[in-house]
């Protein structure tokens, strides 16, 4: 089955084509096309939703055309169209959803409305050369700009939410702390870069909820702690790097501990990491080491960085394994969708 996946929930416009024929194997990625309005948001220091939606309108058709051209396919060759219908910014979401609905109507293709959060961990089901099988039950961890969620995946289509952030998501906290440290938007990748020369033991920052028995997260206190330390101070380059290393360490320690707790409680056989913050090397490495040292037979999966941040391929993959098709007039954007 050939699926065209369309993603437009925030500031990235993605379209990709995957081929899948067997739900016990991974899907093949035939093309993955992406445009981003990140440079505009870097200038404004954060995303202004209306600007993001306007850029989506510019990019959506060229990105879909490029995905088809790269895969050497015509829209008529596609079996189904998958589209992110939530969660996300309503203006941005509408661009992808209405485009997908139009294509579905004109070319008579079934539509698979897909949850963006599923997409993030289903990126692990895209064949990138790793021959290991993803065995259930799996613990999936979605760490992105808007979400920090732990879920139990018993099998395809049977998912139980275990816990999530009570306030700021990990990515949101990194972006806000980046701003406090005068780093360009988005904070996440810039904090990672600076952290490489920073001392993670320099400042005593909180690791919120690290000892709690639930699977909840809370990162707004970390941001407040940094604010308290840096307010009205002129920081040296080294001090900024030290704060970056400490902030990253706090977030990675909390996430690794909570994920391990979830793995233990639910006897998970695999761990699936996904979302923009999963592009962070410290998180990828520490989480893998934590899981491995607990039980080396548990397989840890994380997609390549380009499949961690928003893209159409993850949406097509999630749709393949959770294939519920609708007619074009039965699908609507839902910005508040959750697990
Ligand atoms: O998944 P994503 O592309 O969009 C959402 O669905 O939110 O995630 C974007 C988030 C931003 O907060 C960004 O700062 C963070 O992912 N991010 C990173 C890195 N790359 C992106 N955070 C830490 N380290 C990175 N290398
Ligand atoms: Zn995302």
mmCIF file of C-alpha atoms and ligand atoms in Angstrom:
data_model
loop_
_atom_site.group_PDB
_atom_site.id
_atom_site.type_symbol
_atom_site.label_atom_id
_atom_site.label_comp_id
_atom_site.label_asym_id
_atom_site.label_seq_id
_atom_site.Cartn_x
_atom_site.Cartn_y
_atom_site.Cartn_z
ATOM 1 C CA UNK A 1 0.000 0.000 0.000
ATOM 2 C CA UNK A 2 1.269 3.483 -0.915
ATOM 3 C CA UNK A 3 0.373 6.257 1.531
ATOM 4 C CA UNK A 4 0.922 9.978 1.062
ATOM 5 C CA UNK A 5 1.399 11.553 4.522
ATOM 6 C CA UNK A 6 0.766 15.268 5.050
ATOM 7 C CA UNK A 7 1.888 17.212 8.137
ATOM 8 C CA UNK A 8 1.156 20.888 8.805
ATOM 9 C CA UNK A 9 0.412 21.168 12.534
ATOM 10 C CA UNK A 10 2.920 23.877 13.418
ATOM 11 C CA UNK A 11 5.774 25.531 11.506
ATOM 12 C CA UNK A 12 6.883 22.607 9.329
ATOM 13 C CA UNK A 13 5.149 21.587 6.120
ATOM 14 C CA UNK A 14 5.800 17.951 5.338
ATOM 15 C CA UNK A 15 4.718 15.493 2.682
ATOM 16 C CA UNK A 16 6.110 11.992 2.280
ATOM 17 C CA UNK A 17 5.304 8.700 0.628
ATOM 18 C CA UNK A 18 5.703 5.363 2.311
ATOM 19 C CA UNK A 19 5.164 1.816 1.109
ATOM 20 C CA UNK A 20 3.948 -0.833 3.533
ATOM 21 C CA UNK A 21 2.578 -4.305 2.990
ATOM 22 C CA UNK A 22 3.008 -6.118 6.283
ATOM 23 C CA UNK A 23 2.120 -4.790 9.722
ATOM 24 C CA UNK A 24 4.796 -6.884 11.433
ATOM 25 C CA UNK A 25 7.552 -5.210 9.375
ATOM 26 C CA UNK A 26 8.670 -1.601 9.043
ATOM 27 C CA UNK A 27 7.503 0.643 6.186
ATOM 28 C CA UNK A 28 9.728 1.852 3.349
ATOM 29 C CA UNK A 29 10.219 5.567 2.904
ATOM 30 C CA UNK A 30 10.029 6.478 -0.788
ATOM 31 C CA UNK A 31 10.296 10.243 -0.391
ATOM 32 C CA UNK A 32 10.251 12.824 2.373
ATOM 33 C CA UNK A 33 9.762 16.463 1.483
ATOM 34 C CA UNK A 34 9.886 19.293 4.002
ATOM 35 C CA UNK A 35 9.669 23.076 4.216
ATOM 36 C CA UNK A 36 9.913 25.153 7.358
ATOM 37 C CA UNK A 37 9.112 28.709 8.395
ATOM 38 C CA UNK A 38 11.613 28.520 11.273
ATOM 39 C CA UNK A 39 13.635 31.525 10.018
ATOM 40 C CA UNK A 40 10.566 33.778 10.358
ATOM 41 C CA UNK A 41 9.925 32.583 13.925
ATOM 42 C CA UNK A 42 13.598 32.975 14.814
ATOM 43 C CA UNK A 43 13.209 36.696 13.977
ATOM 44 C CA UNK A 44 10.108 37.059 16.184
ATOM 45 C CA UNK A 45 11.656 34.944 18.977
ATOM 46 C CA UNK A 46 8.837 32.407 18.858
ATOM 47 C CA UNK A 47 5.936 31.228 16.723
ATOM 48 C CA UNK A 48 3.209 33.705 15.834
ATOM 49 C CA UNK A 49 0.415 31.309 14.764
ATOM 50 C CA UNK A 50 -0.947 33.472 11.962
ATOM 51 C CA UNK A 51 2.491 33.778 10.368
ATOM 52 C CA UNK A 52 2.990 30.008 10.598
ATOM 53 C CA UNK A 53 -0.388 29.403 8.881
ATOM 54 C CA UNK A 54 0.403 31.839 6.062
ATOM 55 C CA UNK A 55 3.670 30.039 5.378
ATOM 56 C CA UNK A 56 1.869 26.684 5.375
ATOM 57 C CA UNK A 57 -0.333 27.961 2.544
ATOM 58 C CA UNK A 58 2.737 28.882 0.484
ATOM 59 C CA UNK A 59 4.475 25.565 1.001
ATOM 60 C CA UNK A 60 1.786 22.903 1.007
ATOM 61 C CA UNK A 61 1.287 22.294 -2.739
ATOM 62 C CA UNK A 62 5.005 22.528 -3.717
ATOM 63 C CA UNK A 63 5.930 20.134 -0.889
ATOM 64 C CA UNK A 64 3.312 17.551 -1.943
ATOM 65 C CA UNK A 65 4.395 17.870 -5.601
ATOM 66 C CA UNK A 66 8.019 17.403 -4.607
ATOM 67 C CA UNK A 67 7.239 14.298 -2.536
ATOM 68 C CA UNK A 68 5.456 12.707 -5.506
ATOM 69 C CA UNK A 69 8.217 13.706 -7.956
ATOM 70 C CA UNK A 70 10.999 12.367 -5.708
ATOM 71 C CA UNK A 71 9.185 9.037 -5.403
ATOM 72 C CA UNK A 72 8.603 9.070 -9.200
ATOM 73 C CA UNK A 73 4.900 8.650 -8.604
ATOM 74 C CA UNK A 74 1.714 10.289 -9.762
ATOM 75 C CA UNK A 75 -1.083 11.121 -7.303
ATOM 76 C CA UNK A 76 -3.194 8.436 -9.045
ATOM 77 C CA UNK A 77 -0.669 5.771 -7.899
ATOM 78 C CA UNK A 78 -1.316 6.594 -4.239
ATOM 79 C CA UNK A 79 -3.701 4.270 -2.362
ATOM 80 C CA UNK A 80 -4.554 6.479 0.628
ATOM 81 C CA UNK A 81 -3.879 9.962 1.972
ATOM 82 C CA UNK A 82 -2.968 10.454 5.646
ATOM 83 C CA UNK A 83 -3.090 13.865 7.278
ATOM 84 C CA UNK A 84 -2.375 15.266 10.734
ATOM 85 C CA UNK A 85 -5.744 16.444 12.093
ATOM 86 C CA UNK A 86 -4.433 17.447 15.549
ATOM 87 C CA UNK A 87 -3.106 18.490 17.957
ATOM 88 C CA UNK A 88 -1.553 21.721 16.761
ATOM 89 C CA UNK A 89 -2.194 25.310 15.753
ATOM 90 C CA UNK A 90 -5.643 25.574 14.178
ATOM 91 C CA UNK A 91 -4.582 27.801 11.263
ATOM 92 C CA UNK A 92 -1.658 25.561 10.356
ATOM 93 C CA UNK A 93 -3.649 22.341 10.772
ATOM 94 C CA UNK A 94 -6.449 23.595 8.524
ATOM 95 C CA UNK A 95 -4.055 24.061 5.604
ATOM 96 C CA UNK A 96 -2.985 20.400 5.616
ATOM 97 C CA UNK A 97 -6.428 19.023 6.420
ATOM 98 C CA UNK A 98 -8.281 21.018 3.762
ATOM 99 C CA UNK A 99 -5.611 20.241 1.158
ATOM 100 C CA UNK A 100 -5.815 16.528 1.977
ATOM 101 C CA UNK A 101 -9.629 16.642 1.815
ATOM 102 C CA UNK A 102 -9.513 18.335 -1.584
ATOM 103 C CA UNK A 103 -7.078 15.740 -2.953
ATOM 104 C CA UNK A 104 -9.198 12.961 -1.459
ATOM 105 C CA UNK A 105 -12.327 14.309 -3.188
ATOM 106 C CA UNK A 106 -10.772 15.092 -6.556
ATOM 107 C CA UNK A 107 -8.757 11.856 -6.890
ATOM 108 C CA UNK A 108 -11.217 9.667 -4.986
ATOM 109 C CA UNK A 109 -8.724 8.480 -2.357
ATOM 110 C CA UNK A 110 -9.619 7.372 1.180
ATOM 111 C CA UNK A 111 -8.411 9.703 3.913
ATOM 112 C CA UNK A 112 -6.761 8.607 7.181
ATOM 113 C CA UNK A 113 -6.941 11.374 9.833
ATOM 114 C CA UNK A 114 -3.845 10.875 11.988
ATOM 115 C CA UNK A 115 -2.900 12.014 15.483
ATOM 116 C CA UNK A 116 0.379 13.973 15.382
ATOM 117 C CA UNK A 117 1.470 12.443 18.707
ATOM 118 C CA UNK A 118 1.134 8.910 17.327
ATOM 119 C CA UNK A 119 3.169 10.086 14.359
ATOM 120 C CA UNK A 120 6.107 10.990 16.589
ATOM 121 C CA UNK A 121 6.581 7.499 17.953
ATOM 122 C CA UNK A 122 5.515 5.742 14.756
ATOM 123 C CA UNK A 123 8.555 7.373 13.113
ATOM 124 C CA UNK A 124 10.340 4.383 14.682
ATOM 125 C CA UNK A 125 8.443 2.080 12.310
ATOM 126 C CA UNK A 126 10.095 3.630 9.253
ATOM 127 C CA UNK A 127 12.834 1.392 7.866
ATOM 128 C CA UNK A 128 16.163 3.162 8.326
ATOM 129 C CA UNK A 129 18.285 0.025 8.123
ATOM 130 C CA UNK A 130 17.866 -1.206 11.718
ATOM 131 C CA UNK A 131 16.877 -4.849 11.383
ATOM 132 C CA UNK A 132 15.671 -5.301 15.003
ATOM 133 C CA UNK A 133 11.962 -5.943 15.393
ATOM 134 C CA UNK A 134 9.826 -3.675 17.582
ATOM 135 C CA UNK A 135 8.317 -6.055 20.120
ATOM 136 C CA UNK A 136 5.231 -5.160 22.197
ATOM 137 C CA UNK A 137 4.456 -4.105 24.827
ATOM 138 C CA UNK A 138 6.443 -0.959 24.168
ATOM 139 C CA UNK A 139 6.811 2.245 26.158
ATOM 140 C CA UNK A 140 6.631 5.261 23.862
ATOM 141 C CA UNK A 141 7.913 8.647 24.924
ATOM 142 C CA UNK A 142 6.911 11.736 22.953
ATOM 143 C CA UNK A 143 9.043 14.769 23.757
ATOM 144 C CA UNK A 144 8.310 17.759 21.577
ATOM 145 C CA UNK A 145 7.636 21.487 21.692
ATOM 146 C CA UNK A 146 4.074 20.962 22.860
ATOM 147 C CA UNK A 147 4.168 17.556 24.560
ATOM 148 C CA UNK A 148 5.964 15.319 27.021
ATOM 149 C CA UNK A 149 3.974 12.097 27.227
ATOM 150 C CA UNK A 150 4.606 8.512 28.240
ATOM 151 C CA UNK A 151 2.349 5.894 26.677
ATOM 152 C CA UNK A 152 2.068 2.133 26.793
ATOM 153 C CA UNK A 153 1.661 0.556 23.368
ATOM 154 C CA UNK A 154 0.203 -2.914 23.868
ATOM 155 C CA UNK A 155 -0.122 -3.452 20.107
ATOM 156 C CA UNK A 156 -1.014 -1.358 17.074
ATOM 157 C CA UNK A 157 -4.214 0.493 17.879
ATOM 158 C CA UNK A 158 -4.139 -0.374 21.585
ATOM 159 C CA UNK A 159 -2.528 2.468 23.431
ATOM 160 C CA UNK A 160 -2.748 3.618 27.047
ATOM 161 C CA UNK A 161 -1.617 7.069 28.150
ATOM 162 C CA UNK A 162 0.448 6.810 31.336
ATOM 163 C CA UNK A 163 1.263 10.422 32.104
ATOM 164 C CA UNK A 164 2.388 13.730 30.705
ATOM 165 C CA UNK A 165 3.418 17.239 31.528
ATOM 166 C CA UNK A 166 1.387 19.222 34.019
ATOM 167 C CA UNK A 167 2.661 22.521 32.615
ATOM 168 C CA UNK A 168 5.455 23.225 30.108
ATOM 169 C CA UNK A 169 6.552 20.459 27.746
ATOM 170 C CA UNK A 170 10.295 19.687 27.625
ATOM 171 C CA UNK A 171 10.742 21.490 24.293
ATOM 172 C CA UNK A 172 8.692 24.456 25.449
ATOM 173 C CA UNK A 173 10.855 24.730 28.597
ATOM 174 C CA UNK A 174 14.044 24.586 26.502
ATOM 175 C CA UNK A 175 12.702 27.256 24.155
ATOM 176 C CA UNK A 176 11.703 29.553 27.048
ATOM 177 C CA UNK A 177 15.002 29.013 28.886
ATOM 178 C CA UNK A 178 16.840 29.655 25.602
ATOM 179 C CA UNK A 179 15.140 33.049 25.507
ATOM 180 C CA UNK A 180 16.192 33.790 29.116
ATOM 181 C CA UNK A 181 19.773 33.010 28.103
ATOM 182 C CA UNK A 182 19.531 35.223 24.995
ATOM 183 C CA UNK A 183 19.896 32.288 22.624
ATOM 184 C CA UNK A 184 18.158 32.291 19.237
ATOM 185 C CA UNK A 185 14.833 30.460 18.759
ATOM 186 C CA UNK A 186 14.352 27.510 18.964
ATOM 187 C CA UNK A 187 16.127 27.068 22.298
ATOM 188 C CA UNK A 188 16.380 23.251 22.164
ATOM 189 C CA UNK A 189 19.092 22.782 19.530
ATOM 190 C CA UNK A 190 20.933 25.934 20.637
ATOM 191 C CA UNK A 191 21.017 24.789 24.264
ATOM 192 C CA UNK A 192 22.342 21.427 23.078
ATOM 193 C CA UNK A 193 25.163 23.134 21.147
ATOM 194 C CA UNK A 194 26.217 25.369 24.066
ATOM 195 C CA UNK A 195 25.898 22.517 26.578
ATOM 196 C CA UNK A 196 28.802 20.736 24.880
ATOM 197 C CA UNK A 197 31.275 23.148 26.496
ATOM 198 C CA UNK A 198 29.305 23.634 29.726
ATOM 199 C CA UNK A 199 29.701 22.053 33.150
ATOM 200 C CA UNK A 200 26.521 20.105 34.050
ATOM 201 C CA UNK A 201 27.408 20.285 37.760
ATOM 202 C CA UNK A 202 27.970 24.046 37.962
ATOM 203 C CA UNK A 203 24.499 25.075 39.144
ATOM 204 C CA UNK A 204 22.090 23.283 41.398
ATOM 205 C CA UNK A 205 18.893 23.273 39.330
ATOM 206 C CA UNK A 206 15.732 21.328 40.272
ATOM 207 C CA UNK A 207 14.815 17.995 38.666
ATOM 208 C CA UNK A 208 11.036 18.333 39.002
ATOM 209 C CA UNK A 209 8.999 15.237 39.966
ATOM 210 C CA UNK A 210 12.022 12.941 39.541
ATOM 211 C CA UNK A 211 11.065 10.968 42.650
ATOM 212 C CA UNK A 212 7.304 10.832 42.131
ATOM 213 C CA UNK A 213 5.693 7.453 41.497
ATOM 214 C CA UNK A 214 3.406 8.727 38.731
ATOM 215 C CA UNK A 215 4.380 9.357 35.114
ATOM 216 C CA UNK A 216 3.785 13.094 35.173
ATOM 217 C CA UNK A 217 6.281 15.794 34.295
ATOM 218 C CA UNK A 218 6.584 19.467 35.194
ATOM 219 C CA UNK A 219 9.219 21.727 33.719
ATOM 220 C CA UNK A 220 7.949 25.232 34.454
ATOM 221 C CA UNK A 221 9.731 25.274 37.840
ATOM 222 C CA UNK A 222 13.031 24.662 36.084
ATOM 223 C CA UNK A 223 12.430 27.725 33.934
ATOM 224 C CA UNK A 224 11.607 29.801 37.040
ATOM 225 C CA UNK A 225 14.777 28.551 38.763
ATOM 226 C CA UNK A 226 16.894 29.662 35.801
ATOM 227 C CA UNK A 227 15.095 33.014 35.715
ATOM 228 C CA UNK A 228 15.888 33.562 39.397
ATOM 229 C CA UNK A 229 19.592 32.839 38.801
ATOM 230 C CA UNK A 230 20.074 34.920 35.645
ATOM 231 C CA UNK A 231 17.753 37.899 36.264
ATOM 232 C CA UNK A 232 19.520 41.263 35.891
ATOM 233 C CA UNK A 233 22.903 39.537 35.446
ATOM 234 C CA UNK A 234 25.262 39.834 32.524
ATOM 235 C CA UNK A 235 26.379 36.261 31.909
ATOM 236 C CA UNK A 236 29.728 35.321 30.374
ATOM 237 C CA UNK A 237 29.786 32.875 27.441
ATOM 238 C CA UNK A 238 30.996 30.166 29.817
ATOM 239 C CA UNK A 239 28.196 30.844 32.302
ATOM 240 C CA UNK A 240 25.609 30.557 29.519
ATOM 241 C CA UNK A 241 27.179 27.250 28.465
ATOM 242 C CA UNK A 242 27.132 26.033 32.089
ATOM 243 C CA UNK A 243 23.422 26.897 32.436
ATOM 244 C CA UNK A 244 22.721 25.068 29.170
ATOM 245 C CA UNK A 245 24.541 21.955 30.391
ATOM 246 C CA UNK A 246 22.707 22.028 33.758
ATOM 247 C CA UNK A 247 19.258 22.577 32.209
ATOM 248 C CA UNK A 248 19.809 19.788 29.705
ATOM 249 C CA UNK A 249 21.027 17.468 32.465
ATOM 250 C CA UNK A 250 17.945 18.168 34.651
ATOM 251 C CA UNK A 251 15.522 17.458 31.813
ATOM 252 C CA UNK A 252 17.362 14.361 30.577
ATOM 253 C CA UNK A 253 17.697 12.915 34.108
ATOM 254 C CA UNK A 254 13.972 13.331 34.827
ATOM 255 C CA UNK A 255 12.886 11.896 31.473
ATOM 256 C CA UNK A 256 15.267 8.928 31.707
ATOM 257 C CA UNK A 257 14.180 8.049 35.256
ATOM 258 C CA UNK A 258 10.449 8.255 34.506
ATOM 259 C CA UNK A 259 10.786 6.227 31.330
ATOM 260 C CA UNK A 260 12.713 3.526 33.181
ATOM 261 C CA UNK A 261 9.969 3.437 35.844
ATOM 262 C CA UNK A 262 7.362 2.935 33.110
ATOM 263 C CA UNK A 263 9.435 0.190 31.481
ATOM 264 C CA UNK A 264 9.739 -1.652 34.809
ATOM 265 C CA UNK A 265 6.077 -1.312 35.725
ATOM 266 C CA UNK A 266 4.756 -2.552 32.383
ATOM 267 C CA UNK A 267 7.445 -5.114 31.522
ATOM 268 C CA UNK A 268 8.150 -3.357 28.259
ATOM 269 C CA UNK A 269 10.104 -5.171 25.563
ATOM 270 C CA UNK A 270 10.886 -2.030 23.552
ATOM 271 C CA UNK A 271 11.228 1.714 24.118
ATOM 272 C CA UNK A 272 10.227 4.113 21.349
ATOM 273 C CA UNK A 273 11.497 7.695 21.624
ATOM 274 C CA UNK A 274 10.123 10.419 19.363
ATOM 275 C CA UNK A 275 9.448 14.156 18.955
ATOM 276 C CA UNK A 276 11.639 17.170 18.300
ATOM 277 C CA UNK A 277 13.506 16.967 21.624
ATOM 278 C CA UNK A 278 14.459 13.366 20.733
ATOM 279 C CA UNK A 279 16.919 14.972 18.289
ATOM 280 C CA UNK A 280 18.965 15.811 21.401
ATOM 281 C CA UNK A 281 22.046 13.568 21.578
ATOM 282 C CA UNK A 282 22.340 13.746 25.390
ATOM 283 C CA UNK A 283 18.757 12.476 25.748
ATOM 284 C CA UNK A 284 19.179 9.747 23.117
ATOM 285 C CA UNK A 285 22.420 8.492 24.666
ATOM 286 C CA UNK A 286 21.438 8.671 28.327
ATOM 287 C CA UNK A 287 18.035 7.077 27.819
ATOM 288 C CA UNK A 288 19.554 4.245 25.790
ATOM 289 C CA UNK A 289 22.246 3.678 28.436
ATOM 290 C CA UNK A 290 19.647 3.730 31.240
ATOM 291 C CA UNK A 291 17.473 1.126 29.516
ATOM 292 C CA UNK A 292 20.466 -1.027 28.548
ATOM 293 C CA UNK A 293 21.915 -1.082 32.007
ATOM 294 C CA UNK A 294 18.545 -2.135 33.447
ATOM 295 C CA UNK A 295 18.006 -4.931 30.887
ATOM 296 C CA UNK A 296 20.057 -5.230 27.699
ATOM 297 C CA UNK A 297 17.353 -7.385 26.089
ATOM 298 C CA UNK A 298 14.997 -4.382 25.902
ATOM 299 C CA UNK A 299 15.438 -2.700 22.548
ATOM 300 C CA UNK A 300 15.689 1.067 22.467
ATOM 301 C CA UNK A 301 14.567 2.822 19.273
ATOM 302 C CA UNK A 302 14.903 6.421 18.182
ATOM 303 C CA UNK A 303 14.499 7.736 14.612
ATOM 304 C CA UNK A 304 17.211 9.677 12.778
ATOM 305 C CA UNK A 305 17.082 13.371 13.709
ATOM 306 C CA UNK A 306 15.210 14.435 10.582
ATOM 307 C CA UNK A 307 12.400 12.008 11.487
ATOM 308 C CA UNK A 308 12.280 13.261 15.118
ATOM 309 C CA UNK A 309 11.148 16.777 14.259
ATOM 310 C CA UNK A 310 7.823 17.222 12.446
ATOM 311 C CA UNK A 311 7.563 15.495 9.055
ATOM 312 C CA UNK A 312 5.034 13.813 6.745
ATOM 313 C CA UNK A 313 6.716 10.385 6.836
ATOM 314 C CA UNK A 314 5.810 9.747 10.477
ATOM 315 C CA UNK A 315 2.167 10.591 9.699
ATOM 316 C CA UNK A 316 2.076 8.148 6.783
ATOM 317 C CA UNK A 317 3.696 5.461 8.985
ATOM 318 C CA UNK A 318 1.236 5.949 11.864
ATOM 319 C CA UNK A 319 -1.617 5.779 9.345
ATOM 320 C CA UNK A 320 -0.372 2.489 7.864
ATOM 321 C CA UNK A 321 -0.475 0.709 11.224
ATOM 322 C CA UNK A 322 -3.718 2.397 12.382
ATOM 323 C CA UNK A 323 -5.536 2.325 9.074
ATOM 324 C CA UNK A 324 -9.022 3.751 9.639
ATOM 325 C CA UNK A 325 -10.150 5.368 6.418
ATOM 326 C CA UNK A 326 -12.774 8.088 6.030
ATOM 327 C CA UNK A 327 -14.436 10.015 3.242
ATOM 328 C CA UNK A 328 -13.195 13.548 2.649
ATOM 329 C CA UNK A 329 -16.283 15.159 4.220
ATOM 330 C CA UNK A 330 -15.948 13.142 7.447
ATOM 331 C CA UNK A 331 -12.621 14.659 8.522
ATOM 332 C CA UNK A 332 -12.048 17.891 10.448
ATOM 333 C CA UNK A 333 -9.048 19.500 12.145
ATOM 334 C CA UNK A 334 -9.008 19.118 15.933
ATOM 335 C CA UNK A 335 -6.361 21.364 17.533
ATOM 336 C CA UNK A 336 -6.980 19.951 21.028
ATOM 337 C CA UNK A 337 -6.696 16.275 20.115
ATOM 338 C CA UNK A 338 -4.773 14.191 22.664
ATOM 339 C CA UNK A 339 -4.144 10.505 23.292
HETATM 340 O O1 LIG B 1 8.260 17.776 17.390
HETATM 341 P P1 LIG B 1 8.624 19.170 17.054
HETATM 342 O O2 LIG B 1 9.376 19.421 15.775
HETATM 343 O O3 LIG B 1 7.349 20.078 17.040
HETATM 344 C C1 LIG B 1 6.292 19.873 17.929
HETATM 345 O O4 LIG B 1 5.467 18.966 17.665
HETATM 346 O O5 LIG B 1 6.285 20.576 18.968
HETATM 347 O O6 LIG B 1 9.456 19.714 18.323
HETATM 348 C C2 LIG B 1 9.973 21.009 18.374
HETATM 349 C C3 LIG B 1 10.740 21.147 19.673
HETATM 350 C C4 LIG B 1 11.212 22.552 19.972
HETATM 351 O O7 LIG B 1 10.843 22.882 21.313
HETATM 352 C C5 LIG B 1 12.731 22.472 19.849
HETATM 353 O O8 LIG B 1 13.426 23.355 20.707
HETATM 354 C C6 LIG B 1 12.992 21.036 20.223
HETATM 355 O O9 LIG B 1 11.916 20.316 19.649
HETATM 356 N N1 LIG B 1 14.267 20.531 19.671
HETATM 357 C C7 LIG B 1 15.303 20.142 20.432
HETATM 358 C C8 LIG B 1 16.349 19.781 19.536
HETATM 359 N N2 LIG B 1 15.888 19.946 18.263
HETATM 360 C C9 LIG B 1 14.598 20.397 18.360
HETATM 361 N N3 LIG B 1 15.461 20.096 21.769
HETATM 362 C C10 LIG B 1 16.643 19.669 22.247
HETATM 363 N N4 LIG B 1 17.698 19.325 21.463
HETATM 364 C C11 LIG B 1 17.582 19.361 20.119
HETATM 365 N N5 LIG B 1 18.623 19.005 19.348
HETATM 366 ZN ZN1 LIG B 2 5.686 17.442 16.631
#
